[in-house]
Short mmCIF file of C-alpha atoms and ligand atoms in Angstrom, two decimals:
data_model
loop_
_atom_site.label_atom_id
_atom_site.label_comp_id
_atom_site.label_asym_id
_atom_site.label_seq_id
_atom_site.Cartn_x
_atom_site.Cartn_y
_atom_site.Cartn_z
CA MET X 154 6.83 -20.33 56.65
CA GLN X 155 8.65 -17.58 56.34
CA LEU X 156 5.99 -14.64 58.29
CA GLN X 157 6.18 -18.07 60.91
CA ASP X 158 9.49 -18.13 60.97
CA LYS X 159 10.00 -13.90 61.60
CA LEU X 160 6.74 -14.24 64.44
CA ALA X 161 8.65 -16.59 65.91
CA THR X 162 12.16 -14.53 65.92
CA LEU X 163 10.12 -11.66 67.42
CA ILE X 164 7.45 -13.13 69.78
CA PRO X 165 9.85 -13.97 73.04
CA GLU X 166 11.51 -11.07 72.91
CA TRP X 167 7.67 -9.30 73.51
CA ARG X 168 6.50 -11.66 75.47
CA GLU X 169 10.26 -10.89 78.41
CA ARG X 170 8.78 -6.89 77.63
CA VAL X 171 5.07 -7.74 78.56
CA LYS X 172 6.26 -9.81 81.29
CA LYS X 173 9.03 -6.78 82.82
CA LEU X 174 6.15 -4.26 82.81
CA THR X 175 3.84 -6.18 84.63
CA LYS X 176 6.26 -7.61 86.66
CA ASP X 177 7.59 -4.53 87.56
CA HIS X 178 4.79 -1.51 86.99
CA GLY X 179 1.49 -4.19 87.33
CA LYS X 180 0.38 -1.87 89.65
CA ALA X 181 0.85 1.52 88.14
CA LYS X 182 -2.87 2.35 87.61
CA VAL X 183 -3.86 4.07 83.59
CA GLY X 184 -5.87 6.92 83.94
CA GLU X 185 -9.51 7.11 86.04
CA ILE X 186 -12.70 5.81 85.34
CA THR X 187 -15.94 8.20 85.67
CA ILE X 188 -19.43 7.42 85.90
CA ASP X 189 -20.05 9.39 82.91
CA GLN X 190 -17.71 6.54 80.85
CA ILE X 191 -19.74 3.37 82.83
CA TYR X 192 -22.86 4.76 80.47
CA GLY X 193 -21.06 6.43 77.63
CA GLY X 194 -19.90 2.77 76.70
CA MET X 195 -16.56 2.69 78.15
CA ARG X 196 -15.79 5.68 76.32
CA ASP X 197 -11.85 6.90 76.20
CA ILE X 198 -11.03 3.98 78.82
CA GLU X 199 -7.90 3.06 78.69
CA GLY X 200 -8.38 -0.81 78.78
CA LEU X 201 -7.20 -2.45 75.66
CA VAL X 202 -4.03 -3.43 74.70
CA THR X 203 -2.66 -3.24 71.57
CA ASP X 204 0.24 -2.81 69.35
CA ILE X 205 -1.42 -3.33 65.86
CA SER X 206 -2.44 0.60 65.03
CA TYR X 207 -3.31 2.94 67.33
CA VAL X 208 -6.04 6.06 66.70
CA ASP X 209 -4.52 9.78 67.10
CA PRO X 210 -7.24 11.74 67.67
CA MET X 211 -6.13 14.35 66.26
CA ALA X 212 -4.30 12.60 63.47
CA GLY X 213 -5.23 9.45 62.59
CA ILE X 214 -4.74 6.04 61.83
CA ARG X 215 -0.98 4.83 62.59
CA PHE X 216 -0.06 0.98 61.72
CA ARG X 217 2.65 -0.49 63.25
CA GLY X 218 3.70 4.08 64.03
CA PHE X 219 3.20 4.59 59.89
CA ALA X 220 0.41 7.17 59.21
CA ILE X 221 -2.03 6.28 56.20
CA PRO X 222 0.56 8.76 53.28
CA GLU X 223 3.73 6.71 54.72
CA VAL X 224 1.77 2.80 54.40
CA LEU X 225 0.67 3.63 50.81
CA ALA X 226 4.58 5.09 49.98
CA LYS X 227 6.37 2.49 51.73
CA LEU X 228 4.58 -1.17 51.29
CA PRO X 229 5.92 -3.30 47.91
CA LYS X 230 3.73 -2.76 45.08
CA ILE X 231 3.35 -5.11 42.43
CA GLU X 232 4.16 -4.95 39.11
CA GLY X 233 1.80 -2.61 36.65
CA ALA X 234 -0.24 -1.35 40.50
CA ASN X 235 -0.50 2.17 42.04
CA VAL X 236 -1.28 0.83 45.51
CA PRO X 237 0.62 -1.11 48.05
CA ALA X 238 0.12 -5.40 47.73
CA VAL X 239 -2.41 -5.93 50.91
CA GLY X 240 -0.24 -8.58 51.81
CA GLY X 241 2.97 -6.76 52.49
CA LEU X 242 0.11 -4.30 54.89
CA TYR X 243 -0.16 -8.05 56.32
CA TYR X 244 4.17 -8.35 57.78
CA LEU X 245 3.65 -5.58 58.44
CA LEU X 246 0.85 -5.20 60.67
CA LEU X 247 2.21 -8.73 61.92
CA THR X 248 5.42 -8.33 62.51
CA GLY X 249 5.80 -4.16 62.95
CA GLN X 250 8.09 -4.33 60.09
CA VAL X 251 8.47 -2.80 56.48
CA PRO X 252 8.59 -6.49 54.26
CA THR X 253 10.50 -6.45 51.16
CA ARG X 254 9.21 -7.17 48.54
CA GLU X 255 9.93 -10.64 48.65
CA GLU X 256 8.35 -10.68 52.01
CA ALA X 257 5.56 -9.02 50.53
CA LEU X 258 4.91 -11.65 48.33
CA GLY X 259 5.95 -14.71 50.41
CA VAL X 260 2.68 -13.33 52.42
CA GLU X 261 0.84 -13.31 48.76
CA ALA X 262 1.71 -16.97 48.04
CA GLU X 263 0.58 -17.84 51.37
CA TRP X 264 -2.78 -16.95 50.17
CA ARG X 265 -2.88 -18.11 47.03
CA ALA X 266 -1.91 -21.34 48.50
CA ARG X 267 -5.25 -21.80 51.36
CA ALA X 268 -7.69 -19.97 48.78
CA ARG X 269 -9.29 -23.42 48.12
CA VAL X 270 -12.94 -22.52 49.48
CA PRO X 271 -14.90 -26.27 50.79
CA GLN X 272 -18.15 -26.79 48.47
CA HIS X 273 -19.76 -26.94 51.02
CA VAL X 274 -19.74 -23.34 52.35
CA PHE X 275 -20.96 -22.34 49.00
CA ASN X 276 -23.84 -25.16 49.70
CA VAL X 277 -24.28 -22.93 53.29
CA LEU X 278 -25.23 -19.90 51.03
CA ASN X 279 -26.91 -21.20 48.75
CA ALA X 280 -29.33 -22.88 51.31
CA MET X 281 -29.85 -19.80 53.05
CA PRO X 282 -33.05 -17.25 52.16
CA THR X 283 -32.37 -15.19 48.77
CA ASP X 284 -33.35 -11.90 51.48
CA THR X 285 -30.50 -12.45 53.67
CA HIS X 286 -28.43 -9.83 54.21
CA PRO X 287 -25.26 -10.23 52.63
CA MET X 288 -23.43 -9.67 56.42
CA THR X 289 -25.20 -12.28 57.43
CA LEU X 290 -24.02 -14.06 54.34
CA LEU X 291 -20.38 -13.36 55.52
CA SER X 292 -20.47 -14.56 58.65
CA THR X 293 -22.72 -17.15 58.00
CA ALA X 294 -19.63 -18.47 55.38
CA VAL X 295 -17.21 -17.48 58.27
CA LEU X 296 -18.53 -19.68 60.49
CA ALA X 297 -19.19 -22.90 57.80
CA LEU X 298 -15.35 -22.59 57.48
CA GLN X 299 -14.52 -23.35 61.46
CA PRO X 300 -14.69 -27.23 61.43
CA GLU X 301 -11.62 -25.94 59.28
CA SER X 302 -9.53 -24.13 62.69
CA GLN X 303 -6.35 -25.88 63.21
CA PHE X 304 -6.11 -24.09 66.16
CA ALA X 305 -9.80 -26.05 67.62
CA LYS X 306 -7.92 -29.54 66.20
CA ARG X 307 -4.68 -29.03 68.19
CA TYR X 308 -6.62 -27.27 71.70
CA SER X 309 -8.64 -30.80 71.88
CA ALA X 310 -5.71 -32.49 71.62
CA GLY X 311 -3.70 -30.58 73.58
CA MET X 312 -1.00 -28.04 72.75
CA LYS X 313 1.21 -25.97 74.87
CA LYS X 314 0.62 -23.07 75.77
CA ASP X 315 3.52 -21.38 74.32
CA GLU X 316 2.11 -23.08 70.54
CA TYR X 317 -1.41 -21.33 70.83
CA TRP X 318 -0.23 -19.04 68.68
CA ILE X 319 1.25 -21.34 65.36
CA PRO X 320 -2.42 -22.23 64.57
CA MET X 321 -3.61 -19.20 65.11
CA LEU X 322 -1.06 -17.78 62.27
CA GLU X 323 -2.90 -20.80 60.17
CA ASP X 324 -5.70 -20.08 61.09
CA SER X 325 -6.24 -16.54 60.11
CA LEU X 326 -3.81 -16.52 57.18
CA SER X 327 -5.73 -20.01 55.69
CA LEU X 328 -9.15 -17.83 56.67
CA ILE X 329 -7.67 -14.21 54.82
CA ALA X 330 -6.95 -16.65 51.93
CA LYS X 331 -10.41 -17.37 51.19
CA LEU X 332 -12.27 -14.16 52.25
CA PRO X 333 -12.19 -12.69 48.45
CA GLU X 334 -13.94 -15.47 47.03
CA ILE X 335 -16.18 -16.09 49.16
CA ALA X 336 -17.38 -12.07 49.29
CA ALA X 337 -17.33 -12.42 45.43
CA TYR X 338 -19.25 -15.17 45.52
CA ILE X 339 -22.00 -13.56 47.91
CA TYR X 340 -22.11 -11.21 45.20
CA CYS X 341 -23.10 -13.41 42.96
CA ILE X 342 -25.52 -15.23 44.60
CA LYS X 343 -26.86 -12.52 46.14
CA PHE X 344 -27.26 -9.80 43.75
CA GLN X 345 -27.11 -12.29 39.98
CA LYS X 346 -23.85 -11.31 39.18
CA CYS X 347 -21.91 -14.44 38.67
CA GLU X 348 -20.05 -13.64 34.88
CA VAL X 349 -16.72 -12.79 35.42
CA TYR X 350 -17.26 -15.17 38.49
CA VAL X 351 -13.28 -16.50 38.09
CA PRO X 352 -10.37 -16.53 40.51
CA ASP X 353 -7.26 -15.78 38.58
CA PRO X 354 -4.41 -17.58 40.66
CA ASN X 355 -1.60 -15.33 39.29
CA LEU X 356 -2.88 -12.04 40.32
CA ASP X 357 -2.51 -11.48 44.30
CA TRP X 358 -5.26 -11.13 46.95
CA GLY X 359 -6.96 -7.60 46.06
CA GLY X 360 -6.33 -7.53 42.33
CA ASN X 361 -8.24 -10.72 42.07
CA PHE X 362 -11.32 -9.47 44.31
CA ALA X 363 -11.26 -6.80 42.31
CA ARG X 364 -11.64 -9.87 39.17
CA MET X 365 -13.96 -12.16 40.54
CA MET X 366 -15.70 -9.11 41.35
CA GLY X 367 -16.98 -8.62 37.14
CA VAL X 368 -15.26 -4.98 36.97
CA ALA X 369 -12.22 -5.11 34.29
CA SER X 370 -10.43 -2.37 35.48
CA LYS X 371 -7.18 -1.69 36.63
CA GLU X 372 -8.22 1.19 38.50
CA TYR X 373 -10.65 -0.86 40.50
CA GLN X 374 -7.63 -3.31 41.13
CA ASP X 375 -6.27 -0.30 42.71
CA LEU X 376 -9.27 0.49 44.62
CA SER X 377 -9.65 -2.94 45.86
CA ARG X 378 -6.21 -3.38 47.25
CA LEU X 379 -7.07 0.67 48.81
CA TYR X 380 -9.86 0.08 50.67
CA PHE X 381 -8.25 -3.04 52.28
CA ILE X 382 -5.71 -1.85 53.89
CA LEU X 383 -7.26 1.02 54.65
CA HIS X 384 -9.85 -0.41 56.22
CA SER X 385 -8.30 -3.56 57.92
CA ASP X 386 -7.16 -2.55 61.35
CA HIS X 387 -8.45 1.00 63.97
CA GLU X 388 -7.29 0.51 67.46
CA SER X 389 -9.00 -2.85 69.37
CA GLY X 390 -11.78 -0.78 71.33
CA ASN X 391 -14.52 0.08 68.24
CA VAL X 392 -16.78 -3.26 67.97
CA SER X 393 -15.63 -5.56 65.10
CA ALA X 394 -12.50 -5.41 66.55
CA HIS X 395 -13.51 -5.81 70.75
CA ALA X 396 -15.64 -8.39 69.49
CA VAL X 397 -13.65 -10.71 67.60
CA HIS X 398 -11.33 -9.99 70.87
CA LEU X 399 -13.48 -10.95 73.32
CA VAL X 400 -14.76 -13.96 72.00
CA GLY X 401 -10.95 -15.13 70.66
CA SER X 402 -10.12 -14.37 74.74
CA ALA X 403 -12.15 -17.61 75.49
CA LEU X 404 -9.83 -19.21 72.80
CA SER X 405 -12.23 -19.48 70.62
CA ASP X 406 -10.74 -20.28 67.20
CA ILE X 407 -10.74 -17.04 64.45
CA TYR X 408 -13.61 -18.79 62.59
CA TYR X 409 -15.95 -17.79 65.98
CA ALA X 410 -14.53 -14.63 66.20
CA PHE X 411 -14.36 -13.02 63.78
CA SER X 412 -17.99 -14.16 62.56
CA ALA X 413 -19.08 -12.59 66.18
CA GLY X 414 -16.53 -9.33 64.71
CA LEU X 415 -18.73 -9.17 61.68
CA ASN X 416 -21.84 -9.62 63.37
CA GLY X 417 -20.85 -6.05 65.12
CA LEU X 418 -19.64 -4.75 61.94
CA ALA X 419 -23.49 -5.23 60.59
CA GLY X 420 -24.56 -2.68 63.04
CA PRO X 421 -25.56 1.08 61.69
CA LEU X 422 -23.14 2.51 63.91
CA HIS X 423 -20.24 0.49 63.03
CA GLY X 424 -19.57 -0.91 59.60
CA LEU X 425 -23.45 -0.04 58.11
CA ALA X 426 -22.35 3.15 57.80
CA ASN X 427 -20.92 2.94 54.54
CA GLN X 428 -24.25 1.35 53.09
CA GLU X 429 -26.49 3.93 55.28
CA CYS X 430 -24.01 6.65 53.40
CA LEU X 431 -24.36 6.11 50.25
CA SER X 432 -28.40 5.81 50.26
CA TRP X 433 -28.29 9.20 51.77
CA LEU X 434 -25.83 10.77 48.97
CA LEU X 435 -28.39 9.49 46.86
CA SER X 436 -31.11 10.57 48.25
CA VAL X 437 -30.39 13.85 48.25
CA TYR X 438 -29.28 13.52 44.58
CA ASN X 439 -33.04 11.71 44.01
CA LYS X 440 -34.25 14.91 45.58
CA PHE X 441 -32.75 17.50 43.34
CA GLY X 442 -32.57 15.07 40.03
CA GLY X 443 -28.24 15.81 39.81
CA VAL X 444 -25.99 17.20 42.14
CA PRO X 445 -27.83 20.19 44.25
CA SER X 446 -26.93 24.00 44.93
CA LYS X 447 -25.05 24.76 48.18
CA GLU X 448 -27.52 26.40 49.57
CA GLN X 449 -30.22 23.18 48.66
CA LEU X 450 -27.66 20.82 50.35
CA VAL X 451 -27.91 22.82 53.58
CA GLN X 452 -31.82 23.24 53.12
CA TYR X 453 -31.38 18.97 53.42
CA THR X 454 -28.77 18.15 55.73
CA ASN X 455 -30.92 20.07 58.24
CA GLU X 456 -34.14 18.93 57.31
CA THR X 457 -32.72 15.40 58.04
CA LEU X 458 -31.44 16.52 61.26
CA ALA X 459 -34.44 17.71 62.68
CA ALA X 460 -35.84 14.71 61.56
CA GLY X 461 -33.75 13.47 64.33
CA LYS X 462 -31.52 11.26 62.03
CA VAL X 463 -27.39 10.78 62.20
CA ILE X 464 -25.54 12.84 58.99
CA PRO X 465 -23.61 8.91 57.62
CA GLY X 466 -20.04 8.93 57.37
CA TYR X 467 -20.09 11.74 59.77
CA GLY X 468 -18.99 12.10 63.39
CA HIS X 469 -16.68 9.23 65.30
CA ALA X 470 -15.79 8.05 68.65
CA VAL X 471 -12.17 8.90 69.18
CA LEU X 472 -11.12 10.82 65.62
CA ARG X 473 -11.46 14.73 65.82
CA THR X 474 -10.29 15.57 62.58
CA PRO X 475 -11.09 14.53 58.98
CA ASP X 476 -10.26 11.20 58.71
CA PRO X 477 -7.22 10.16 57.04
CA ARG X 478 -8.63 6.84 55.61
CA PHE X 479 -11.56 9.41 53.80
CA ILE X 480 -8.86 11.77 52.99
CA ALA X 481 -7.13 8.80 51.00
CA GLN X 482 -10.31 7.74 49.24
CA TYR X 483 -11.31 10.97 48.47
CA ASP X 484 -8.05 11.59 46.68
CA PHE X 485 -8.24 8.47 44.42
CA GLY X 486 -11.66 10.03 42.98
CA ASN X 487 -9.74 13.05 42.42
CA LYS X 488 -7.09 11.45 40.55
CA TYR X 489 -9.44 9.26 38.88
CA PHE X 490 -12.86 10.62 38.60
CA PRO X 491 -13.35 14.05 40.05
CA GLN X 492 -16.54 14.80 37.50
CA ASP X 493 -18.63 11.79 38.15
CA ASP X 494 -22.15 13.05 39.85
CA LEU X 495 -21.67 11.59 42.81
CA PHE X 496 -17.86 12.29 43.66
CA ARG X 497 -18.98 15.96 43.02
CA LEU X 498 -22.24 15.32 45.35
CA ALA X 499 -19.50 13.64 48.17
CA SER X 500 -17.24 16.78 47.89
CA LEU X 501 -19.84 18.74 48.09
CA VAL X 502 -21.25 17.04 51.19
CA TYR X 503 -17.94 17.75 52.17
CA GLU X 504 -17.54 20.82 51.81
CA VAL X 505 -20.22 22.20 54.20
CA MET X 506 -20.95 19.69 56.55
CA PRO X 507 -18.51 20.18 59.31
CA ASP X 508 -19.96 23.69 60.20
CA ILE X 509 -23.75 22.52 59.99
CA LEU X 510 -22.39 19.81 62.67
CA LYS X 511 -20.70 22.60 64.16
CA ALA X 512 -23.84 25.08 64.81
CA THR X 513 -25.48 21.70 66.13
CA GLY X 514 -23.48 22.02 68.79
CA LYS X 515 -23.49 18.85 70.72
CA ILE X 516 -21.25 16.87 67.95
CA LYS X 517 -18.15 16.14 69.52
CA ASN X 518 -16.18 15.71 65.15
CA PRO X 519 -18.39 16.90 62.56
CA TRP X 520 -15.39 15.65 60.56
CA PRO X 521 -16.03 12.78 57.60
CA ASN X 522 -15.02 9.55 58.64
CA VAL X 523 -13.95 6.45 56.19
CA ASP X 524 -17.68 5.70 55.32
CA ALA X 525 -18.17 9.05 53.94
CA ILE X 526 -16.82 8.60 50.41
CA SER X 527 -15.92 4.53 49.93
CA GLY X 528 -19.29 3.08 48.63
CA THR X 529 -19.35 6.98 46.41
CA LEU X 530 -15.51 4.82 44.86
CA GLN X 531 -17.65 1.90 44.55
CA TYR X 532 -20.48 3.12 42.72
CA HIS X 533 -18.36 4.56 39.57
CA TYR X 534 -16.75 0.95 39.21
CA GLY X 535 -20.09 -0.06 38.90
CA VAL X 536 -20.50 -1.56 42.09
CA ARG X 537 -24.23 -0.48 43.25
CA GLU X 538 -25.56 -2.81 45.76
CA PHE X 539 -25.03 -0.57 48.43
CA ASP X 540 -25.83 -3.80 50.74
CA PHE X 541 -22.54 -5.44 49.84
CA TYR X 542 -20.69 -2.86 51.13
CA THR X 543 -20.15 -3.63 54.50
CA VAL X 544 -18.45 -7.09 53.34
CA LEU X 545 -16.06 -4.93 51.86
CA PHE X 546 -15.36 -3.96 54.94
CA GLY X 547 -15.33 -6.89 56.47
CA VAL X 548 -13.02 -8.32 54.49
CA GLY X 549 -10.15 -5.63 54.84
CA ARG X 550 -10.96 -6.06 58.69
CA ALA X 551 -10.47 -9.25 58.71
CA LEU X 552 -6.47 -8.41 58.00
CA GLY X 553 -6.18 -6.24 61.49
CA VAL X 554 -8.31 -8.71 63.71
CA THR X 555 -6.47 -12.13 62.84
CA ALA X 556 -2.99 -9.52 62.98
CA ASN X 557 -4.56 -8.64 66.69
CA ALA X 558 -5.40 -12.31 67.53
CA VAL X 559 -1.96 -14.29 66.46
CA TRP X 560 -0.31 -11.75 69.23
CA ALA X 561 -3.05 -12.40 72.31
CA ARG X 562 -2.07 -16.00 71.83
CA ALA X 563 1.50 -15.19 71.20
CA LEU X 564 0.59 -12.90 74.87
CA GLY X 565 -1.18 -15.14 76.40
CA GLN X 566 -3.71 -12.56 77.52
CA PRO X 567 -5.90 -14.14 79.07
CA ILE X 568 -10.40 -14.07 79.02
CA GLU X 569 -11.36 -10.85 79.17
CA ARG X 570 -13.29 -10.43 82.60
CA PRO X 571 -14.60 -6.36 83.10
CA LYS X 572 -16.45 -6.41 86.67
CA SER X 573 -19.99 -5.22 86.28
CA LEU X 574 -21.35 -2.30 89.20
CA THR X 575 -24.80 -2.08 89.76
CA THR X 576 -26.38 1.54 90.02
CA ALA X 577 -27.11 1.26 93.94
CA MET X 578 -23.62 0.82 93.93
CA LEU X 579 -22.80 4.02 91.98
CA GLU X 580 -24.99 6.04 93.49
CA GLU X 581 -23.08 5.02 96.73
CA ILE X 582 -19.97 5.85 95.51
CA ALA X 583 -21.60 8.62 93.87
CA ALA X 584 -22.59 10.22 97.60
CA GLN X 585 -19.32 9.70 98.72
CA VAL X 586 -17.53 12.39 96.56
N1 CMX U 7 -25.54 13.12 62.80
C1 CMX U 7 -26.34 13.41 63.15
N2 CMX U 7 -25.88 14.09 64.67
C2 CMX U 7 -24.55 13.42 64.82
C3 CMX U 7 -23.58 12.88 64.30
C4 CMX U 7 -24.09 12.37 62.93
N3 CMX U 7 -23.15 12.48 62.22
N4 CMX U 7 -22.68 12.17 65.43
C5 CMX U 7 -23.33 12.34 66.14
N5 CMX U 7 -24.21 13.09 66.28
C6 CMX U 7 -24.92 12.86 67.56
C7 CMX U 7 -25.34 11.96 68.82
O1 CMX U 7 -26.26 11.24 67.62
C8 CMX U 7 -25.48 12.30 69.93
O2 CMX U 7 -26.68 12.90 70.57
P1 CMX U 7 -27.61 12.15 71.76
O3 CMX U 7 -26.88 12.82 72.29
O4 CMX U 7 -28.67 13.72 70.75
O5 CMX U 7 -27.48 11.34 71.42
C9 CMX U 7 -23.99 13.96 69.57
O6 CMX U 7 -23.88 13.99 68.22
C10 CMX U 7 -22.80 13.55 70.73
O7 CMX U 7 -22.71 12.55 69.42
P2 CMX U 7 -20.59 12.17 69.91
O8 CMX U 7 -20.14 12.33 71.40
O9 CMX U 7 -20.77 13.54 69.20
O10 CMX U 7 -20.57 10.31 68.97
P3 CMX U 7 -20.92 9.04 69.45
O11 CMX U 7 -19.34 9.52 69.66
O12 CMX U 7 -21.50 9.01 70.65
O13 CMX U 7 -20.89 8.24 68.20
C11 CMX U 7 -21.14 7.77 66.00
C12 CMX U 7 -20.41 8.39 67.38
C13 CMX U 7 -19.82 7.59 65.05
C14 CMX U 7 -22.00 7.20 65.86
C15 CMX U 7 -21.79 9.21 65.30
O14 CMX U 7 -21.09 9.98 65.28
C16 CMX U 7 -22.37 9.09 64.46
O15 CMX U 7 -23.81 8.17 65.02
N6 CMX U 7 -22.36 9.17 63.00
C17 CMX U 7 -22.86 8.79 62.03
C18 CMX U 7 -22.95 7.10 62.14
C19 CMX U 7 -21.19 7.06 61.20
O16 CMX U 7 -21.12 7.84 60.08
N7 CMX U 7 -20.88 5.73 61.94
C20 CMX U 7 -19.82 4.63 61.50
C21 CMX U 7 -18.60 5.70 62.34
C22 CMX U 7 -17.15 5.20 61.81
C23 CMX U 7 -16.57 3.44 62.18
O17 CMX U 7 -17.25 2.87 62.97
O18 CMX U 7 -16.59 2.79 61.26
#
């Protein structure tokens, strides 16, 4: 396999690099931890390492050093598309190198060859109660794939530690390959929208997903590619990525680990925010019977805040600038449907919200995050069941977390086990300062 051969040439060099760093400088200190950070969700503690992506608080995400506009410009596109093929992004995430067209298509071909979803997964999904949340269905489907794990099989048969990454890569490719059909099937059974649910093996991974969703538009194929690229990775400390890493560090295979990550993504402060965001936009739209005036929007926002609610899609734990993933989607909407009512509303919110949030004096980042607009774009193309939006996020997130999982195995990253202290111990430490 092309990708495996490529990684096999890169991994020894990285192993040496990490070995040298830890041998020569293992005792060097990185930052200091405060009691606020310990009680505050470990915010800003520099305690994880990943080379796949880095979130610069002021510039946003960089995938392997490339900002989003660079990624979109440099990665190869398939014929007729305006957004790169997702296979190229996966190549970049895994190897750190911008793929040639052939290399990007090589990843797409790997996925195509592994795309068949075992029947028992559909059976499990069909057996779930009809009011099950789509994220529960996705997480369950991923867990139902676990018997397929090559890592688990080879581990129990006895495998050299040096080789752990190889079945991890196998499993990751197989898992990602199946996600578009699983997601489209969830959409089909959950919302009885199955008319056009037919995979097309000639399409690329992102385009095929769009087709299975039943949206007959080249634009929606591009939007799907864009969506998955933008949602692929955001460093390792966010809940979904960290959950995958944590569970994977116990040498659980990628199915166990990714299912855990999806459960975290389903939380309202993380991935579920995109469905809440659209729900909030629609509530504004319905209340005013259309796009409100600026004054009406300001008043409604202040009422939401006064009721102690958050404004979904705004704020971020790390970013201190408009999220470039928001900007990329905003540009997409502006290019293809600037006159769409909900898009106009989302634009108006973008215009007024930062000042309102700044005025509260407590919100560290008043700018929109990735979720502030993503649902609006789906809505435009008729994917209006916003319970489903976090599933889309989950499919995209698989790209980053699995790339990290492969490298975690390649570099022999150990089981995670931070130390806990008691409140009394912290009080004692505080008394000595
Ligand atoms: N609306 C209202 N209040 C907000 C707010 C928002 N959008 N964002 C932050 N705040 C409030 C916080 O609730 C907190 O209030 P208290 O001190 O009363 O508890 C205060 O401002 C300070 O919070 P912060 O340090 O600026 O933000 P955090 O790092 O604690 O939280 C986040 C970050 C994303 C959870 C928060 O901004 C939020 O709840 N946003 C809305 C939900 C959302 O869009 N989530 C998606 C995030 C993207 C992702 O993770 O994928």
